[in-house]
GROMACS .gro file of C-alpha atoms in nm:
model
  404
    1MET     CA    1  -1.291   0.952  -1.241
    2LEU     CA    2  -1.270   0.866  -0.876
    3ILE     CA    3  -0.984   1.046  -0.700
    4VAL     CA    4  -0.855   0.990  -0.348
    5LYS     CA    5  -0.668   1.288  -0.205
    6LYS     CA    6  -0.477   1.279   0.123
    7PHE     CA    7  -0.361   1.595   0.301
    8GLY     CA    8  -0.115   1.602   0.589
    9GLY     CA    9  -0.135   1.802   0.909
   10THR     CA   10   0.056   2.107   0.785
   11SER     CA   11  -0.181   2.127   0.487
   12VAL     CA   12  -0.479   2.182   0.721
   13ALA     CA   13  -0.297   2.362   1.004
   14ASN     CA   14  -0.521   2.670   1.009
   15LYS     CA   15  -0.831   2.829   0.857
   16GLU     CA   16  -0.649   2.963   0.550
   17ARG     CA   17  -0.498   2.625   0.467
   18ILE     CA   18  -0.825   2.442   0.527
   19PHE     CA   19  -0.992   2.662   0.267
   20ASN     CA   20  -0.695   2.615   0.033
   21VAL     CA   21  -0.740   2.237   0.053
   22ALA     CA   22  -1.117   2.271   0.014
   23SER     CA   23  -1.070   2.477  -0.302
   24ARG     CA   24  -0.825   2.228  -0.453
   25CYS     CA   25  -1.064   1.941  -0.391
   26ILE     CA   26  -1.358   2.136  -0.529
   27GLU     CA   27  -1.164   2.198  -0.853
   28ASP     CA   28  -1.165   1.823  -0.924
   29TYR     CA   29  -1.523   1.785  -0.802
   30LYS     CA   30  -1.648   2.052  -1.043
   31LYS     CA   31  -1.481   1.868  -1.331
   32GLY     CA   32  -1.727   1.586  -1.271
   33ASN     CA   33  -1.501   1.363  -1.066
   34LYS     CA   34  -1.594   1.174  -0.752
   35VAL     CA   35  -1.365   1.291  -0.473
   36VAL     CA   36  -1.268   1.119  -0.148
   37VAL     CA   37  -1.050   1.322   0.088
   38VAL     CA   38  -0.838   1.177   0.371
   39LEU     CA   39  -0.709   1.415   0.638
   40SER     CA   40  -0.454   1.410   0.915
   41ALA     CA   41  -0.492   1.606   1.238
   42MET     CA   42  -0.432   1.979   1.213
   43GLY     CA   43  -0.072   2.098   1.249
   44ASP     CA   44   0.086   1.983   1.575
   45THR     CA   45  -0.239   1.850   1.722
   46THR     CA   46  -0.113   1.493   1.758
   47ASP     CA   47   0.206   1.606   1.932
   48ASP     CA   48   0.002   1.828   2.164
   49LEU     CA   49  -0.232   1.540   2.252
   50ILE     CA   50   0.066   1.312   2.326
   51ALA     CA   51   0.214   1.579   2.553
   52MET     CA   52  -0.117   1.617   2.737
   53ALA     CA   53  -0.139   1.241   2.786
   54LYS     CA   54   0.218   1.214   2.919
   55ASP     CA   55   0.149   1.500   3.158
   56ILE     CA   56  -0.140   1.302   3.306
   57ASN     CA   57   0.031   0.961   3.291
   58PRO     CA   58   0.394   0.910   3.178
   59ASP     CA   59   0.306   0.557   3.064
   60PRO     CA   60  -0.054   0.582   2.940
   61PRO     CA   61  -0.252   0.272   2.836
   62LYS     CA   62  -0.231   0.221   2.459
   63ARG     CA   63  -0.607   0.180   2.423
   64GLU     CA   64  -0.669   0.519   2.583
   65MET     CA   65  -0.396   0.679   2.372
   66ASP     CA   66  -0.575   0.562   2.060
   67ALA     CA   67  -0.905   0.698   2.192
   68LEU     CA   68  -0.736   1.034   2.253
   69LEU     CA   69  -0.527   1.062   1.936
   70SER     CA   70  -0.815   0.972   1.706
   71THR     CA   71  -0.994   1.294   1.803
   72GLY     CA   72  -0.743   1.503   1.606
   73GLU     CA   73  -0.855   1.372   1.268
   74GLN     CA   74  -1.222   1.402   1.362
   75VAL     CA   75  -1.173   1.774   1.415
   76SER     CA   76  -1.003   1.809   1.075
   77VAL     CA   77  -1.270   1.627   0.872
   78ALA     CA   78  -1.559   1.807   1.039
   79LEU     CA   79  -1.404   2.149   0.978
   80MET     CA   80  -1.326   2.057   0.617
   81ALA     CA   81  -1.686   1.952   0.554
   82MET     CA   82  -1.800   2.285   0.701
   83ALA     CA   83  -1.555   2.474   0.478
   84MET     CA   84  -1.682   2.299   0.165
   85ALA     CA   85  -2.043   2.362   0.264
   86SER     CA   86  -1.965   2.732   0.301
   87LEU     CA   87  -1.829   2.723  -0.056
   88GLY     CA   88  -2.152   2.570  -0.182
   89VAL     CA   89  -2.032   2.211  -0.225
   90PRO     CA   90  -2.209   1.921  -0.048
   91ALA     CA   91  -1.968   1.726   0.170
   92VAL     CA   92  -1.985   1.474   0.452
   93SER     CA   93  -1.728   1.379   0.715
   94LEU     CA   94  -1.692   1.015   0.819
   95ASN     CA   95  -1.482   0.862   1.095
   96ALA     CA   96  -1.333   0.514   1.085
   97PHE     CA   97  -1.632   0.356   1.260
   98GLN     CA   98  -1.879   0.511   1.017
   99VAL     CA   99  -1.696   0.388   0.707
  100ALA     CA  100  -1.607   0.123   0.860
  101MET     CA  101  -1.233   0.057   0.847
  102HIS     CA  102  -1.161  -0.274   1.021
  103THR     CA  103  -0.817  -0.329   1.173
  104THR     CA  104  -0.622  -0.576   1.380
  105HIS     CA  105  -0.659  -0.544   1.755
  106HIS     CA  106  -0.312  -0.396   1.822
  107HIS     CA  107  -0.326  -0.043   1.958
  108MET     CA  108  -0.104   0.240   1.828
  109ASN     CA  109   0.035   0.029   1.544
  110SER     CA  110  -0.266  -0.145   1.392
  111ARG     CA  111  -0.310  -0.279   1.039
  112PHE     CA  112  -0.610  -0.282   0.809
  113LYS     CA  113  -0.796  -0.612   0.766
  114LYS     CA  114  -1.096  -0.496   0.561
  115VAL     CA  115  -1.249  -0.168   0.450
  116ASP     CA  116  -1.622  -0.139   0.381
  117THR     CA  117  -1.727   0.070   0.082
  118ASP     CA  118  -2.108   0.086   0.107
  119ARG     CA  119  -2.132   0.410   0.304
  120ILE     CA  120  -1.871   0.594   0.098
  121ASN     CA  121  -2.025   0.484  -0.233
  122ALA     CA  122  -2.371   0.584  -0.113
  123GLU     CA  123  -2.250   0.934  -0.025
  124LEU     CA  124  -2.059   0.967  -0.354
  125ASP     CA  125  -2.369   0.863  -0.547
  126GLN     CA  126  -2.555   1.149  -0.378
  127GLY     CA  127  -2.304   1.391  -0.527
  128LYS     CA  128  -2.108   1.462  -0.210
  129VAL     CA  129  -1.738   1.499  -0.145
  130VAL     CA  130  -1.655   1.236   0.117
  131ILE     CA  131  -1.402   1.335   0.383
  132VAL     CA  132  -1.256   1.051   0.590
  133THR     CA  133  -1.042   1.047   0.903
  134GLY     CA  134  -0.694   0.916   0.834
  135PHE     CA  135  -0.464   0.730   1.073
  136GLN     CA  136  -0.733   0.521   1.243
  137GLY     CA  137  -0.959   0.219   1.231
  138VAL     CA  138  -1.183   0.003   1.448
  139ASN     CA  139  -1.099  -0.342   1.584
  140ARG     CA  140  -1.328  -0.637   1.648
  141TYR     CA  141  -1.408  -0.505   1.996
  142ASP     CA  142  -1.532  -0.176   1.843
  143ASP     CA  143  -1.237   0.005   1.999
  144VAL     CA  144  -1.064   0.279   1.803
  145THR     CA  145  -0.715   0.188   1.686
  146THR     CA  146  -0.444   0.397   1.523
  147LEU     CA  147  -0.197   0.298   1.251
  148GLY     CA  148   0.120   0.468   1.374
  149ARG     CA  149   0.263   0.805   1.274
  150GLY     CA  150   0.203   0.877   0.906
  151GLY     CA  151  -0.086   0.629   0.898
  152SER     CA  152  -0.312   0.864   0.703
  153ASP     CA  153  -0.113   0.774   0.390
  154THR     CA  154  -0.210   0.411   0.445
  155THR     CA  155  -0.575   0.509   0.492
  156ALA     CA  156  -0.570   0.686   0.156
  157VAL     CA  157  -0.410   0.394  -0.028
  158ALA     CA  158  -0.647   0.144   0.135
  159LEU     CA  159  -0.947   0.349   0.022
  160ALA     CA  160  -0.802   0.391  -0.328
  161ALA     CA  161  -0.753   0.015  -0.351
  162VAL     CA  162  -1.099  -0.094  -0.234
  163LEU     CA  163  -1.281   0.181  -0.426
  164GLY     CA  164  -1.087   0.115  -0.747
  165ALA     CA  165  -0.977   0.479  -0.761
  166ASP     CA  166  -0.828   0.618  -1.080
  167ALA     CA  167  -0.574   0.824  -0.884
  168CYS     CA  168  -0.434   0.848  -0.534
  169GLU     CA  169  -0.269   1.180  -0.456
  170ILE     CA  170  -0.067   1.237  -0.139
  171TYR     CA  171  -0.029   1.607  -0.055
  172THR     CA  172   0.238   1.720   0.192
  173ASP     CA  173   0.443   2.030   0.273
  174VAL     CA  174   0.708   1.923   0.019
  175ASP     CA  175   0.662   1.905  -0.357
  176GLY     CA  176   0.772   1.548  -0.409
  177VAL     CA  177   1.025   1.280  -0.318
  178TYR     CA  178   1.384   1.402  -0.301
  179THR     CA  179   1.717   1.222  -0.322
  180ALA     CA  180   1.768   1.326   0.041
  181ASP     CA  181   1.609   1.550   0.302
  182PRO     CA  182   1.662   1.903   0.158
  183ARG     CA  183   1.682   2.042   0.511
  184ILE     CA  184   2.000   1.838   0.565
  185VAL     CA  185   2.133   1.815   0.209
  186PRO     CA  186   2.075   2.150   0.035
  187ASN     CA  187   2.161   2.013  -0.312
  188ALA     CA  188   1.909   1.727  -0.292
  189LYS     CA  189   1.710   1.682  -0.612
  190LYS     CA  190   1.344   1.604  -0.667
  191LEU     CA  191   1.273   1.273  -0.840
  192LYS     CA  192   1.018   1.264  -1.122
  193GLU     CA  193   0.957   0.893  -1.062
  194VAL     CA  194   1.053   0.630  -0.809
  195SER     CA  195   0.966   0.260  -0.798
  196TYR     CA  196   0.750   0.104  -0.529
  197ASP     CA  197   1.046  -0.101  -0.405
  198GLU     CA  198   1.277   0.198  -0.378
  199MET     CA  199   1.010   0.411  -0.212
  200LEU     CA  200   0.929   0.132   0.032
  201GLU     CA  201   1.293   0.111   0.137
  202LEU     CA  202   1.324   0.489   0.167
  203ALA     CA  203   1.003   0.517   0.370
  204THR     CA  204   1.102   0.231   0.599
  205LEU     CA  205   1.448   0.377   0.649
  206GLY     CA  206   1.342   0.721   0.764
  207ALA     CA  207   1.232   0.924   0.462
  208GLN     CA  208   0.922   1.089   0.605
  209VAL     CA  209   0.740   1.160   0.279
  210LEU     CA  210   0.525   0.844   0.283
  211HIS     CA  211   0.421   0.589   0.544
  212ASN     CA  212   0.602   0.265   0.461
  213ARG     CA  213   0.287   0.052   0.491
  214SER     CA  214   0.110   0.278   0.241
  215VAL     CA  215   0.378   0.201  -0.018
  216GLU     CA  216   0.361  -0.169   0.065
  217MET     CA  217  -0.014  -0.164   0.007
  218ALA     CA  218   0.014   0.046  -0.309
  219LYS     CA  219   0.255  -0.208  -0.457
  220LYS     CA  220   0.035  -0.502  -0.359
  221TYR     CA  221  -0.278  -0.354  -0.519
  222ASN     CA  222  -0.100  -0.159  -0.796
  223VAL     CA  223  -0.227   0.180  -0.678
  224PRO     CA  224  -0.039   0.458  -0.862
  225LEU     CA  225   0.067   0.729  -0.618
  226VAL     CA  226   0.160   1.091  -0.676
  227VAL     CA  227   0.335   1.289  -0.402
  228ARG     CA  228   0.297   1.664  -0.437
  229SER     CA  229   0.273   1.985  -0.238
  230SER     CA  230  -0.058   2.119  -0.110
  231LEU     CA  231   0.086   2.472  -0.114
  232THR     CA  232   0.195   2.492  -0.481
  233LYS     CA  233   0.082   2.362  -0.818
  234ALA     CA  234   0.422   2.203  -0.891
  235GLU     CA  235   0.434   1.857  -1.044
  236GLY     CA  236   0.517   1.593  -0.787
  237THR     CA  237   0.683   1.251  -0.785
  238VAL     CA  238   0.508   0.948  -0.929
  239VAL     CA  239   0.550   0.622  -0.735
  240LYS     CA  240   0.483   0.319  -0.955
  241GLU     CA  241   0.600  -0.030  -1.046
  242VAL     CA  242   0.841   0.052  -1.330
  243THR     CA  243   1.032   0.376  -1.366
  244LYS     CA  244   1.255   0.532  -1.629
  245VAL     CA  245   1.546   0.595  -1.395
  246GLU     CA  246   1.717   0.255  -1.414
  247SER     CA  247   2.041   0.435  -1.498
  248MET     CA  248   2.049   0.587  -1.150
  249LEU     CA  249   2.281   0.388  -0.927
  250VAL     CA  250   2.132   0.538  -0.609
  251SER     CA  251   1.795   0.713  -0.605
  252GLY     CA  252   1.795   0.829  -0.247
  253VAL     CA  253   1.973   0.868   0.084
  254ALA     CA  254   1.765   0.832   0.401
  255VAL     CA  255   1.831   0.862   0.771
  256ASP     CA  256   1.637   0.723   1.066
  257LYS     CA  257   1.715   0.898   1.393
  258ASP     CA  258   1.450   0.701   1.583
  259ALA     CA  259   1.666   0.394   1.630
  260ASP     CA  260   1.804   0.234   1.945
  261ARG     CA  261   2.072  -0.036   1.956
  262ILE     CA  262   2.031  -0.322   2.201
  263ALA     CA  263   2.318  -0.562   2.268
  264LEU     CA  264   2.284  -0.891   2.455
  265ILE     CA  265   2.627  -0.985   2.590
  266GLY     CA  266   2.736  -1.334   2.689
  267LEU     CA  267   2.461  -1.551   2.543
  268LYS     CA  268   2.517  -1.925   2.546
  269ASN     CA  269   2.669  -2.032   2.216
  270GLU     CA  270   2.417  -2.305   2.137
  271PRO     CA  271   2.142  -2.372   1.879
  272GLY     CA  272   1.809  -2.199   1.932
  273ILE     CA  273   1.925  -1.900   2.138
  274ALA     CA  274   1.871  -1.646   1.856
  275PHE     CA  275   1.528  -1.797   1.793
  276LYS     CA  276   1.432  -1.757   2.159
  277VAL     CA  277   1.537  -1.390   2.160
  278PHE     CA  278   1.361  -1.282   1.843
  279ASP     CA  279   1.055  -1.502   1.889
  280LEU     CA  280   1.001  -1.337   2.228
  281LEU     CA  281   1.015  -0.992   2.067
  282ALA     CA  282   0.796  -1.095   1.773
  283LYS     CA  283   0.519  -1.220   2.002
  284LYS     CA  284   0.499  -0.867   2.145
  285ASN     CA  285   0.490  -0.717   1.795
  286ILE     CA  286   0.831  -0.552   1.841
  287ASN     CA  287   1.001  -0.498   1.507
  288VAL     CA  288   1.372  -0.569   1.483
  289ASP     CA  289   1.588  -0.434   1.204
  290MET     CA  290   1.968  -0.462   1.184
  291ILE     CA  291   2.110  -0.775   1.348
  292LEU     CA  292   2.475  -0.857   1.419
  293GLN     CA  293   2.597  -1.176   1.588
  294SER     CA  294   2.956  -1.206   1.705
  295ILE     CA  295   3.181  -1.507   1.656
  296GLY     CA  296   3.140  -1.747   1.947
  297ARG     CA  297   3.407  -1.739   2.219
  298GLU     CA  298   3.437  -1.944   2.537
  299ASP     CA  299   3.092  -2.094   2.480
  300THR     CA  300   2.927  -1.749   2.459
  301LYS     CA  301   2.831  -1.503   2.186
  302ASP     CA  302   2.688  -1.152   2.159
  303ILE     CA  303   2.386  -1.038   1.955
  304SER     CA  304   2.319  -0.673   1.869
  305PHE     CA  305   2.011  -0.538   1.692
  306THR     CA  306   1.816  -0.218   1.641
  307VAL     CA  307   1.457  -0.132   1.727
  308ASP     CA  308   1.251   0.182   1.689
  309ASP     CA  309   1.294   0.400   1.996
  310SER     CA  310   0.917   0.394   2.054
  311GLN     CA  311   0.948   0.021   2.124
  312ALA     CA  312   1.288   0.024   2.294
  313LYS     CA  313   1.167   0.043   2.655
  314GLU     CA  314   0.919  -0.240   2.601
  315ALA     CA  315   1.191  -0.450   2.436
  316VAL     CA  316   1.445  -0.388   2.711
  317ASP     CA  317   1.196  -0.462   2.990
  318LEU     CA  318   1.083  -0.780   2.815
  319LEU     CA  319   1.438  -0.906   2.764
  320LYS     CA  320   1.540  -0.834   3.122
  321GLU     CA  321   1.233  -1.017   3.253
  322ASN     CA  322   1.349  -1.322   3.055
  323GLN     CA  323   1.723  -1.291   3.120
  324ASP     CA  324   1.764  -1.630   3.284
  325ARG     CA  325   1.578  -1.814   3.008
  326LEU     CA  326   1.769  -1.632   2.736
  327THR     CA  327   2.101  -1.689   2.920
  328PHE     CA  328   2.262  -1.347   2.848
  329GLN     CA  329   2.497  -1.196   3.106
  330LYS     CA  330   2.440  -0.827   3.034
  331LEU     CA  331   2.214  -0.601   2.828
  332VAL     CA  332   2.345  -0.274   2.683
  333GLU     CA  333   2.117  -0.012   2.524
  334GLU     CA  334   2.243   0.278   2.311
  335GLU     CA  335   2.007   0.561   2.222
  336ASN     CA  336   2.235   0.809   2.042
  337VAL     CA  337   2.258   0.621   1.714
  338ALA     CA  338   2.102   0.661   1.369
  339LYS     CA  339   2.060   0.447   1.058
  340LEU     CA  340   2.196   0.595   0.736
  341SER     CA  341   2.091   0.422   0.412
  342ILE     CA  342   2.138   0.443   0.038
  343VAL     CA  343   1.864   0.300  -0.185
  344GLY     CA  344   1.860   0.230  -0.555
  345ALA     CA  345   1.747  -0.038  -0.799
  346GLY     CA  346   2.066   0.025  -0.995
  347MET     CA  347   2.272  -0.120  -0.711
  348GLN     CA  348   2.174  -0.476  -0.809
  349SER     CA  349   2.390  -0.474  -1.122
  350ASN     CA  350   2.681  -0.260  -1.004
  351ALA     CA  351   2.979  -0.386  -0.803
  352GLY     CA  352   3.162  -0.175  -0.547
  353VAL     CA  353   2.867   0.027  -0.419
  354ALA     CA  354   2.930  -0.062  -0.054
  355ALA     CA  355   3.299   0.024  -0.084
  356LYS     CA  356   3.208   0.362  -0.236
  357MET     CA  357   2.970   0.437   0.052
  358PHE     CA  358   3.225   0.333   0.314
  359GLU     CA  359   3.488   0.548   0.144
  360ALA     CA  360   3.259   0.851   0.164
  361LEU     CA  361   3.213   0.796   0.537
  362TYR     CA  362   3.586   0.736   0.590
  363ASP     CA  363   3.669   1.062   0.411
  364VAL     CA  364   3.467   1.260   0.669
  365GLY     CA  365   3.576   1.055   0.969
  366VAL     CA  366   3.248   0.878   1.042
  367ASN     CA  367   3.270   0.542   1.220
  368ILE     CA  368   3.039   0.256   1.118
  369ARG     CA  369   2.884   0.058   1.406
  370MET     CA  370   2.676  -0.200   1.216
  371ILE     CA  371   2.602  -0.284   0.851
  372SER     CA  372   2.294  -0.431   0.685
  373THR     CA  373   2.224  -0.488   0.313
  374SER     CA  374   1.961  -0.599   0.065
  375GLU     CA  375   1.952  -0.607  -0.315
  376ILE     CA  376   1.864  -0.238  -0.337
  377ARG     CA  377   1.978  -0.102   0.000
  378ILE     CA  378   2.284  -0.058   0.219
  379THR     CA  379   2.231   0.063   0.576
  380VAL     CA  380   2.493   0.157   0.833
  381LEU     CA  381   2.451   0.243   1.199
  382ILE     CA  382   2.640   0.557   1.302
  383ASP     CA  383   2.650   0.802   1.592
  384ILE     CA  384   2.359   1.042   1.576
  385ASP     CA  385   2.594   1.343   1.597
  386ASP     CA  386   2.748   1.237   1.264
  387VAL     CA  387   2.421   1.232   1.068
  388LYS     CA  388   2.449   1.566   0.890
  389VAL     CA  389   2.808   1.531   0.770
  390ALA     CA  390   2.760   1.164   0.681
  391MET     CA  391   2.442   1.221   0.483
  392ARG     CA  392   2.594   1.503   0.279
  393ALA     CA  393   2.911   1.306   0.209
  394VAL     CA  394   2.726   0.997   0.090
  395HIS     CA  395   2.479   1.201  -0.118
  396ASP     CA  396   2.762   1.389  -0.291
  397LYS     CA  397   2.943   1.064  -0.359
  398PHE     CA  398   2.655   0.906  -0.548
  399ILE     CA  399   2.421   1.174  -0.680
  400ASP     CA  400   2.516   1.453  -0.919
  401ASP     CA  401   2.348   1.661  -1.186
  402ASP     CA  402   2.366   1.376  -1.438
  403ASN     CA  403   2.142   1.156  -1.226
  404ASN     CA  404   1.825   1.353  -1.277
   0.00000   0.00000   0.00000
């Protein structure tokens, strides 16, 4: 078998945990399997590097940020290879350039275009454990790029897909995918299985277990994922195409606190205005989520939408620079908001789900600012101070002991 194993930053945060990961990988290696390991930066390394950069330059160039942040994973893989060597197992560390992992040219939020396999296969054929830097790639200019926070998951899935791996295991500091964040909802339950579509929605909407693009890629190439803890031997959660939990109305509740709301007030009420606004943002690779357009009045209308707070400043500056062309009278930005979502394949065939969610929020006095839906998701925008009470109320409304 060929197994791809990805370990997050907390899993390799110190010497003890590095050797714990090394031992777990060696177990599979000694069973005769080929093993490829993908690592994140140790512990809080990425946060520390970001803080150092901001101390030098509050608005650092994205290219240089990628050059800086990519060093964290290079430390992890080199130390892991040393740990395995000390345990008598041949291992080699490879960075994105050595593999090579080709990406688009965008810095700090790049996407994979192609992944070479020659070097990895050559090292595997020599009987080595191959340890690869997660979170990063190389663009056509030979510059290092990064994939965004959580991008090591996507690295692992990409490698599993191109190598034809028999298993792709994602190890974190939690033992699977839960119906909600257990730190906020104490009675959250671990799921044995979850579908790609449900996991994609949960990951996109703030569940921090998997990078959303890793799930997207896993679905596209039918890579079976298992999410489990690196600190225990507990069974994890399987992410796959078809699950046995169709009876569950809602499989998870997620919250995204990294959302900003932008409102454009007094736009001309004429064809093409919405296109101009969102085409401008799209050309700068700024992702927009929830969108609400008001009913036209006195030849004007308002458009509100949400963006990730990491892109909010760029979006606001861009819109203000183009205010005359876009015809809006005023721009309002709100930072203290959050997106609360319920996700479940069972919602497609059940009426009244939205009303039930809104009732739960009404019962605890939480006001809804915006609403967005899909076949398997309902998302509401609420004040960030209401997140804890809202999440618990919605979770209790939909998920009980009979669901699992």
